[in-house]
Coordinates of C-alpha atoms in Angstrom, one line a residue:
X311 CA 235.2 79.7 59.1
X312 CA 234.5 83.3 60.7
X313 CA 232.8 85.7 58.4
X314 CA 234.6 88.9 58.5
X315 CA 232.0 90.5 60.9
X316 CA 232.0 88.5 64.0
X317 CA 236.3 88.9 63.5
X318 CA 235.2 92.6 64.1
X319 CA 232.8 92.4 66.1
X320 CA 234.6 90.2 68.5
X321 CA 238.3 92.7 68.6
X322 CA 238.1 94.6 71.5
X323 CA 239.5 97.5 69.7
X324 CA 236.1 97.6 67.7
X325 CA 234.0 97.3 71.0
X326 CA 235.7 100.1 72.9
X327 CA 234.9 102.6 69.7
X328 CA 232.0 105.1 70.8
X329 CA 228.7 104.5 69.0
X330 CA 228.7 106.7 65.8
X331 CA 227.5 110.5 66.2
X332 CA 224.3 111.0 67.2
X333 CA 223.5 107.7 67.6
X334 CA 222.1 106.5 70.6
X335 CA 224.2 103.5 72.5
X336 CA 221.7 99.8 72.5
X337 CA 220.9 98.1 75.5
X338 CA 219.0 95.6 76.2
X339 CA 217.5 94.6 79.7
X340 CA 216.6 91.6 80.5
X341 CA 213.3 93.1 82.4
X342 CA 211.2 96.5 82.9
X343 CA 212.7 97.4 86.5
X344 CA 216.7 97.6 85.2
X345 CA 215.4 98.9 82.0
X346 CA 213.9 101.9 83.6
X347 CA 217.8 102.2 85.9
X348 CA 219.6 102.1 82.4
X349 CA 217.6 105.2 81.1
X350 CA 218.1 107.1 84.1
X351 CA 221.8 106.4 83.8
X352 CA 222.4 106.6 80.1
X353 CA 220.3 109.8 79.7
X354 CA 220.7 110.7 75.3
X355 CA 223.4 108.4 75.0
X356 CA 221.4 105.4 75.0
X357 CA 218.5 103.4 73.8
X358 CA 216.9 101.1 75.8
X359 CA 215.1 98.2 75.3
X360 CA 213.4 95.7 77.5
X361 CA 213.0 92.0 77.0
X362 CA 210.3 91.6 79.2
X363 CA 208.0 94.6 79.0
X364 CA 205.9 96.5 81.9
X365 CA 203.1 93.7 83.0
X366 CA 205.2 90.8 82.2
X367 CA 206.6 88.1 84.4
X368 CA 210.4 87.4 84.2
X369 CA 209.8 84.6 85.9
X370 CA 207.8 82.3 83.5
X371 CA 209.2 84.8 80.6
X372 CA 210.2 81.8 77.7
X373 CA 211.8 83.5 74.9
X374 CA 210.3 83.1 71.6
X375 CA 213.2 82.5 68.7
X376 CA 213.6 85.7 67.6
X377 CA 214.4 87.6 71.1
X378 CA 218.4 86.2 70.5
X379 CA 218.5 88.4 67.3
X380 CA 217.5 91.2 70.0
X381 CA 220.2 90.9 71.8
X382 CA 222.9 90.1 69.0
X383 CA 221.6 94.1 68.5
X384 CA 222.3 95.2 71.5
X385 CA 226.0 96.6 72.5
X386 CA 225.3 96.4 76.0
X387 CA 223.1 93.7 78.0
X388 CA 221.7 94.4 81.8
X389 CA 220.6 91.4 83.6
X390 CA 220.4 91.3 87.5
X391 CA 221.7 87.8 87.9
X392 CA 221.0 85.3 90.8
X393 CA 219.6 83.2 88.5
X394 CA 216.3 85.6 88.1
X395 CA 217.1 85.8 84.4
X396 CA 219.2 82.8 83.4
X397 CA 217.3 82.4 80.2
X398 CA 219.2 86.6 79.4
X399 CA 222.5 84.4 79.5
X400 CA 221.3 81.4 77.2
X401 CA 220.1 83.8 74.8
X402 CA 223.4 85.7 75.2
X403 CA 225.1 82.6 73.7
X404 CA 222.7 81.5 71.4
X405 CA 223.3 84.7 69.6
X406 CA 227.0 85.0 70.1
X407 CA 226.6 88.3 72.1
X408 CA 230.1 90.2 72.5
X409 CA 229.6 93.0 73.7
X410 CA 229.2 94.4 77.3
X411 CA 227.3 92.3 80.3
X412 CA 226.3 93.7 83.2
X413 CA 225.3 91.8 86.4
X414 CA 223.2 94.6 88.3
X415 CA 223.4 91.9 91.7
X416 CA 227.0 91.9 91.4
X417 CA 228.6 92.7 95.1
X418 CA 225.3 93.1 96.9
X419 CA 224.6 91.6 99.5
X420 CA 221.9 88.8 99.5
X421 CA 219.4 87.3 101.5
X422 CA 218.6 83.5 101.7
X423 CA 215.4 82.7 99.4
X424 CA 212.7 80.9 101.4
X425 CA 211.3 78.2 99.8
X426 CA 207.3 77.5 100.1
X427 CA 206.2 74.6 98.1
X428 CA 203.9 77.2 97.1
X429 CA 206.3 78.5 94.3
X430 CA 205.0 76.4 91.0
X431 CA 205.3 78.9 89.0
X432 CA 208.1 78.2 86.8
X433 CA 210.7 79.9 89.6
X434 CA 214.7 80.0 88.1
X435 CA 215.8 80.8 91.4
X436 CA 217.9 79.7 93.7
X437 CA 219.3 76.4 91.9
X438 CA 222.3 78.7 90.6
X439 CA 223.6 81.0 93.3
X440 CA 223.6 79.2 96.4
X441 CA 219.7 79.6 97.3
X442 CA 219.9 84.1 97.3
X443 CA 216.6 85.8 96.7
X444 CA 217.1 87.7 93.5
X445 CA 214.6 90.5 94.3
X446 CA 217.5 92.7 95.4
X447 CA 215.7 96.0 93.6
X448 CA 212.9 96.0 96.3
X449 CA 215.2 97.7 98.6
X450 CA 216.2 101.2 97.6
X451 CA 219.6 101.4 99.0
X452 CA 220.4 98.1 97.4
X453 CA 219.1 99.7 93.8
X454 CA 221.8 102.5 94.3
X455 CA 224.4 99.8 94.2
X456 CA 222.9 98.5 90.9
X457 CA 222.3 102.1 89.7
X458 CA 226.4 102.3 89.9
X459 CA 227.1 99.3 88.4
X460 CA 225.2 100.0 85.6
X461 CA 227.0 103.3 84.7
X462 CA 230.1 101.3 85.1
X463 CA 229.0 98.8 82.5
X464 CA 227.9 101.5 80.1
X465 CA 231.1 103.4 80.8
X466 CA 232.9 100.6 79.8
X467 CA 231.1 100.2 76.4
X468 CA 230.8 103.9 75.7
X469 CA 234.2 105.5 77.4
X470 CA 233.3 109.0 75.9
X471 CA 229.6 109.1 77.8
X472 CA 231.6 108.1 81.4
X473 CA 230.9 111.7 83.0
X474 CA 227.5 111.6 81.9
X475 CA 226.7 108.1 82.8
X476 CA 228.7 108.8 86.4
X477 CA 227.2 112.1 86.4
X478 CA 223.5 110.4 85.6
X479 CA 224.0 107.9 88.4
X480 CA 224.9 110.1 91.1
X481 CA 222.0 112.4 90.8
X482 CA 219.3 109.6 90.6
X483 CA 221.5 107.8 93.1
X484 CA 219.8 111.2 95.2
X485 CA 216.6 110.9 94.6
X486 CA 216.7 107.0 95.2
X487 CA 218.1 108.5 98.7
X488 CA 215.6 111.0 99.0
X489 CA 212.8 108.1 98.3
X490 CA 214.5 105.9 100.9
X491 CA 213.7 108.6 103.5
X492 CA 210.0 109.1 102.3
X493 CA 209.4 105.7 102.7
X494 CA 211.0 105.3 106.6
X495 CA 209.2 108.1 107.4
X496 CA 206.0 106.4 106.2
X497 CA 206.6 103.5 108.4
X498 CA 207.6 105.4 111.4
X499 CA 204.4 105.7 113.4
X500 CA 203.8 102.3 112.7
X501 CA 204.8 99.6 115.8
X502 CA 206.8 96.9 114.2
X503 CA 204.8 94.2 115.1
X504 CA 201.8 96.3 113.5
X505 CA 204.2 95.5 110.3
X506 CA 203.1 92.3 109.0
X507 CA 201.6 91.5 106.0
X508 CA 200.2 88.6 103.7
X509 CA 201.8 88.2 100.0
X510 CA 201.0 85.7 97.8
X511 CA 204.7 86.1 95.9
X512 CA 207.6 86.2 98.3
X513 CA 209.4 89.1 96.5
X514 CA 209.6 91.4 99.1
X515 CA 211.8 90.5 101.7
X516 CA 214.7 93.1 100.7
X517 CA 212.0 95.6 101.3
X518 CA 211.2 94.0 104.5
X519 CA 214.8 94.1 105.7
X520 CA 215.0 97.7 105.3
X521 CA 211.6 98.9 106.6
X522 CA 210.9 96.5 109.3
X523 CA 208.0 95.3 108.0
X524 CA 207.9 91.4 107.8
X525 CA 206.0 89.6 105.0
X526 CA 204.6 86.6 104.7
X527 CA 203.6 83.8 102.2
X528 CA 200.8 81.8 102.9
X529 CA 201.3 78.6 103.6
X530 CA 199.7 76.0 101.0
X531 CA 198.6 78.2 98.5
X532 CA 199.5 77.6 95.4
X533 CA 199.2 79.5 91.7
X534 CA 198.9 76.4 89.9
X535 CA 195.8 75.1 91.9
X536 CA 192.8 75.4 93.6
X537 CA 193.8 75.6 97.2
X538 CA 191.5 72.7 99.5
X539 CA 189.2 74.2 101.7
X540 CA 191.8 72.7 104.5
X541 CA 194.2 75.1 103.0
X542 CA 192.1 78.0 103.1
X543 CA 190.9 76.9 106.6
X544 CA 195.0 77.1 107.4
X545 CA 195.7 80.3 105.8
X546 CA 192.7 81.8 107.7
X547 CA 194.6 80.2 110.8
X548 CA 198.0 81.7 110.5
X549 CA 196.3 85.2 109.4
X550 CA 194.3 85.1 113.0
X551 CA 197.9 83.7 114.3
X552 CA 200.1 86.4 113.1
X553 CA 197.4 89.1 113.7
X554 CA 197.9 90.3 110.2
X555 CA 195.7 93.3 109.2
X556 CA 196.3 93.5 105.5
X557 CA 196.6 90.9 102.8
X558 CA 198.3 91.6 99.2
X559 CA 197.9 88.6 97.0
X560 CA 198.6 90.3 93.7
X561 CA 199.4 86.8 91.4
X562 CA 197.0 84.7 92.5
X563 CA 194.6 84.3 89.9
X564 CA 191.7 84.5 91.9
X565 CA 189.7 87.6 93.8
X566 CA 186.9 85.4 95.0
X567 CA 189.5 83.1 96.9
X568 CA 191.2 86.2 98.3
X569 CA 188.1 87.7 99.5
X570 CA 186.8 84.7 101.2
X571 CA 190.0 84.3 103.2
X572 CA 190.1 87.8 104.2
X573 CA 186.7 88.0 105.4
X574 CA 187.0 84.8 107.0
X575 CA 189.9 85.9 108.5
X576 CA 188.6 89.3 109.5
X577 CA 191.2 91.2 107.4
X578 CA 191.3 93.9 104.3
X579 CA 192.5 93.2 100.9
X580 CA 194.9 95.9 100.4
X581 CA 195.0 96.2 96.7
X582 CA 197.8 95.1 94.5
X583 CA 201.5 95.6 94.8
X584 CA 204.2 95.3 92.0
X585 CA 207.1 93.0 92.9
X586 CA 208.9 91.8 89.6
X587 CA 207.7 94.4 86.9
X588 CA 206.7 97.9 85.8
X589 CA 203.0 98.9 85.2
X590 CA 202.7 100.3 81.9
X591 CA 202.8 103.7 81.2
X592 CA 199.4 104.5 82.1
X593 CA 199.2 102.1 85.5
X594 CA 200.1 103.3 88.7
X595 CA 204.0 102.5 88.7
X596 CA 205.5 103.2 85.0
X597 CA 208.6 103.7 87.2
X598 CA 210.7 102.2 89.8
X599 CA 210.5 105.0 91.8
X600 CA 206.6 105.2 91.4
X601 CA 206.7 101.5 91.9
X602 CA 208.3 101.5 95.6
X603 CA 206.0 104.8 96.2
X604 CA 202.9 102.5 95.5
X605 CA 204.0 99.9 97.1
X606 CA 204.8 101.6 100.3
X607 CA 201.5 103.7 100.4
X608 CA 199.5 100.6 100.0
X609 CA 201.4 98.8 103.2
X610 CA 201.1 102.3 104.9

């Protein structure tokens, strides 16, 4: 028998009402990067939450039982979809969430994941939406798209706030614009086959698209163990190969390893880059727009 509550909660007349006066709309997204989108869209209107907080990986990110009540809260739920945060939708049902979804990937354009048996570390992609890398945010232009849909899905649970959401969106959809353009013109003395560069998480290849610069994984090296010395001897190969100048292995556990290889290999450790979350507030990318300006000045 349904208890009076979930009748309400699930008539759509009840989810188009605006949230009460003065209080702030609930979403929840599913990780730091869309959480920081949703508060530049929703402005006042909303209050948002993040599942996965600044630091944290989505990828091996196992809810612990109490994150469904979370999201039973919440009137709308982000997620970006391509099976990046499939554990957002089983949490979704466990808690008989009826209220707005929105799929920030939706209608974008993907790229083909590349596989390295490198990726042991508890990846969800791929096995749902025909093999598409998920890390669509990495490209600016592409976070514009998401930026729009996310106005739309807020628009659509609070139909009072749809010029502010729409309104919100457009002007951070210009300085997203403006930040494209910084970061071209960053890259722009740079000869493209100067571009190249070693990452130890292949999260980056929407950014790669865009700027020209080409990224790669090593091959072999694995999160989950210590890579052979043959390994390391290969890596040190294809570095020389490629004629990479700069190496960014942010998740792999260990500095010494890195080191080795790049002096070995006659390169620079470039410092860390953030692919899948936020720094907290105190790092040096609390938010996305920070995040792509680190990024890019550290490959510069």
């Amino acid at each position: 028998m349904l208890s009076r509550r979930s009748v309400l909660v699930a008539a759509p007349t009840f989810l188009a009402l605006p949230t009460r006066a003065g209080e702030p709309l609930p979403v929840l997204a599913s990780f730091s990067i869309l959480a920081d989108f949703a508060r530049e869209v929703g402005g006042e209107r909303v209050r948002v939450d993040s599942l996965v907080g600044p630091g944290q990986d989505a990828h091996t990110f196992n809810p612990a039982p109490g994150e469904a009540q979370r999201v039973a809260r919440a009137r709308v739920i982000v997620l970006n979809g391509l099976g990046f945060d499939a554990w957002m939708d089983r949490l979704a049902r466990a808690a008989n969430f009826r209220g707005t979804r929105v799929i920030a990937s939706e209608g974008i354009r993907t790229l083909k994941a590349r596989h390295h048996h490198h990726h042991g570390h508890g990846h969800d992609h791929g096995h749902h939406h025909g093999d598409a890398d998920p890390h669509i945010w990495q490209d600016p232009k592409r976070a514009q798209v998401m930026v729009r849909r996310i106005a739309a899905g807020l628009s659509a649970a609070d139909a009072a706030g749809r010029a502010t959401y729409e309104a919100n969106a457009a002007r951070y959809n210009e300085r997203l614009e403006a930040l494209h353009a910084w970061v071209e013109a960053q890259f722009r003395g740079i000869p493209r086959e100067q571009r190249r560069v070693v990452t130890s998480h292949d999260a980056f290849a929407y950014y790669g698209e865009r700027y020209g610069v080409t990224f790669l994984a090593p091959q072999g090296v694995t999160t989950l163990a210590e890579p052979s010395a043959q390994q390391v001897a290969q890596l040190v190969q294809q570095i020389r190969r490629e004629r990479i100048r700069a190496m960014f292995l942010e998740d792999m556990a260990n500095p010494r390893l890195i080191e080795q290889v790049a002096r070995e290999a006659g390169v620079r450790v470039g410092g860390s880059l953030f692919s899948d979350a936020l720094s907290p507030p105190d790092g040096p990318a609390p938010t996305y727009e920070a995040m792509i300006r680190h990024n890019t000045r550290m490959l510069a």
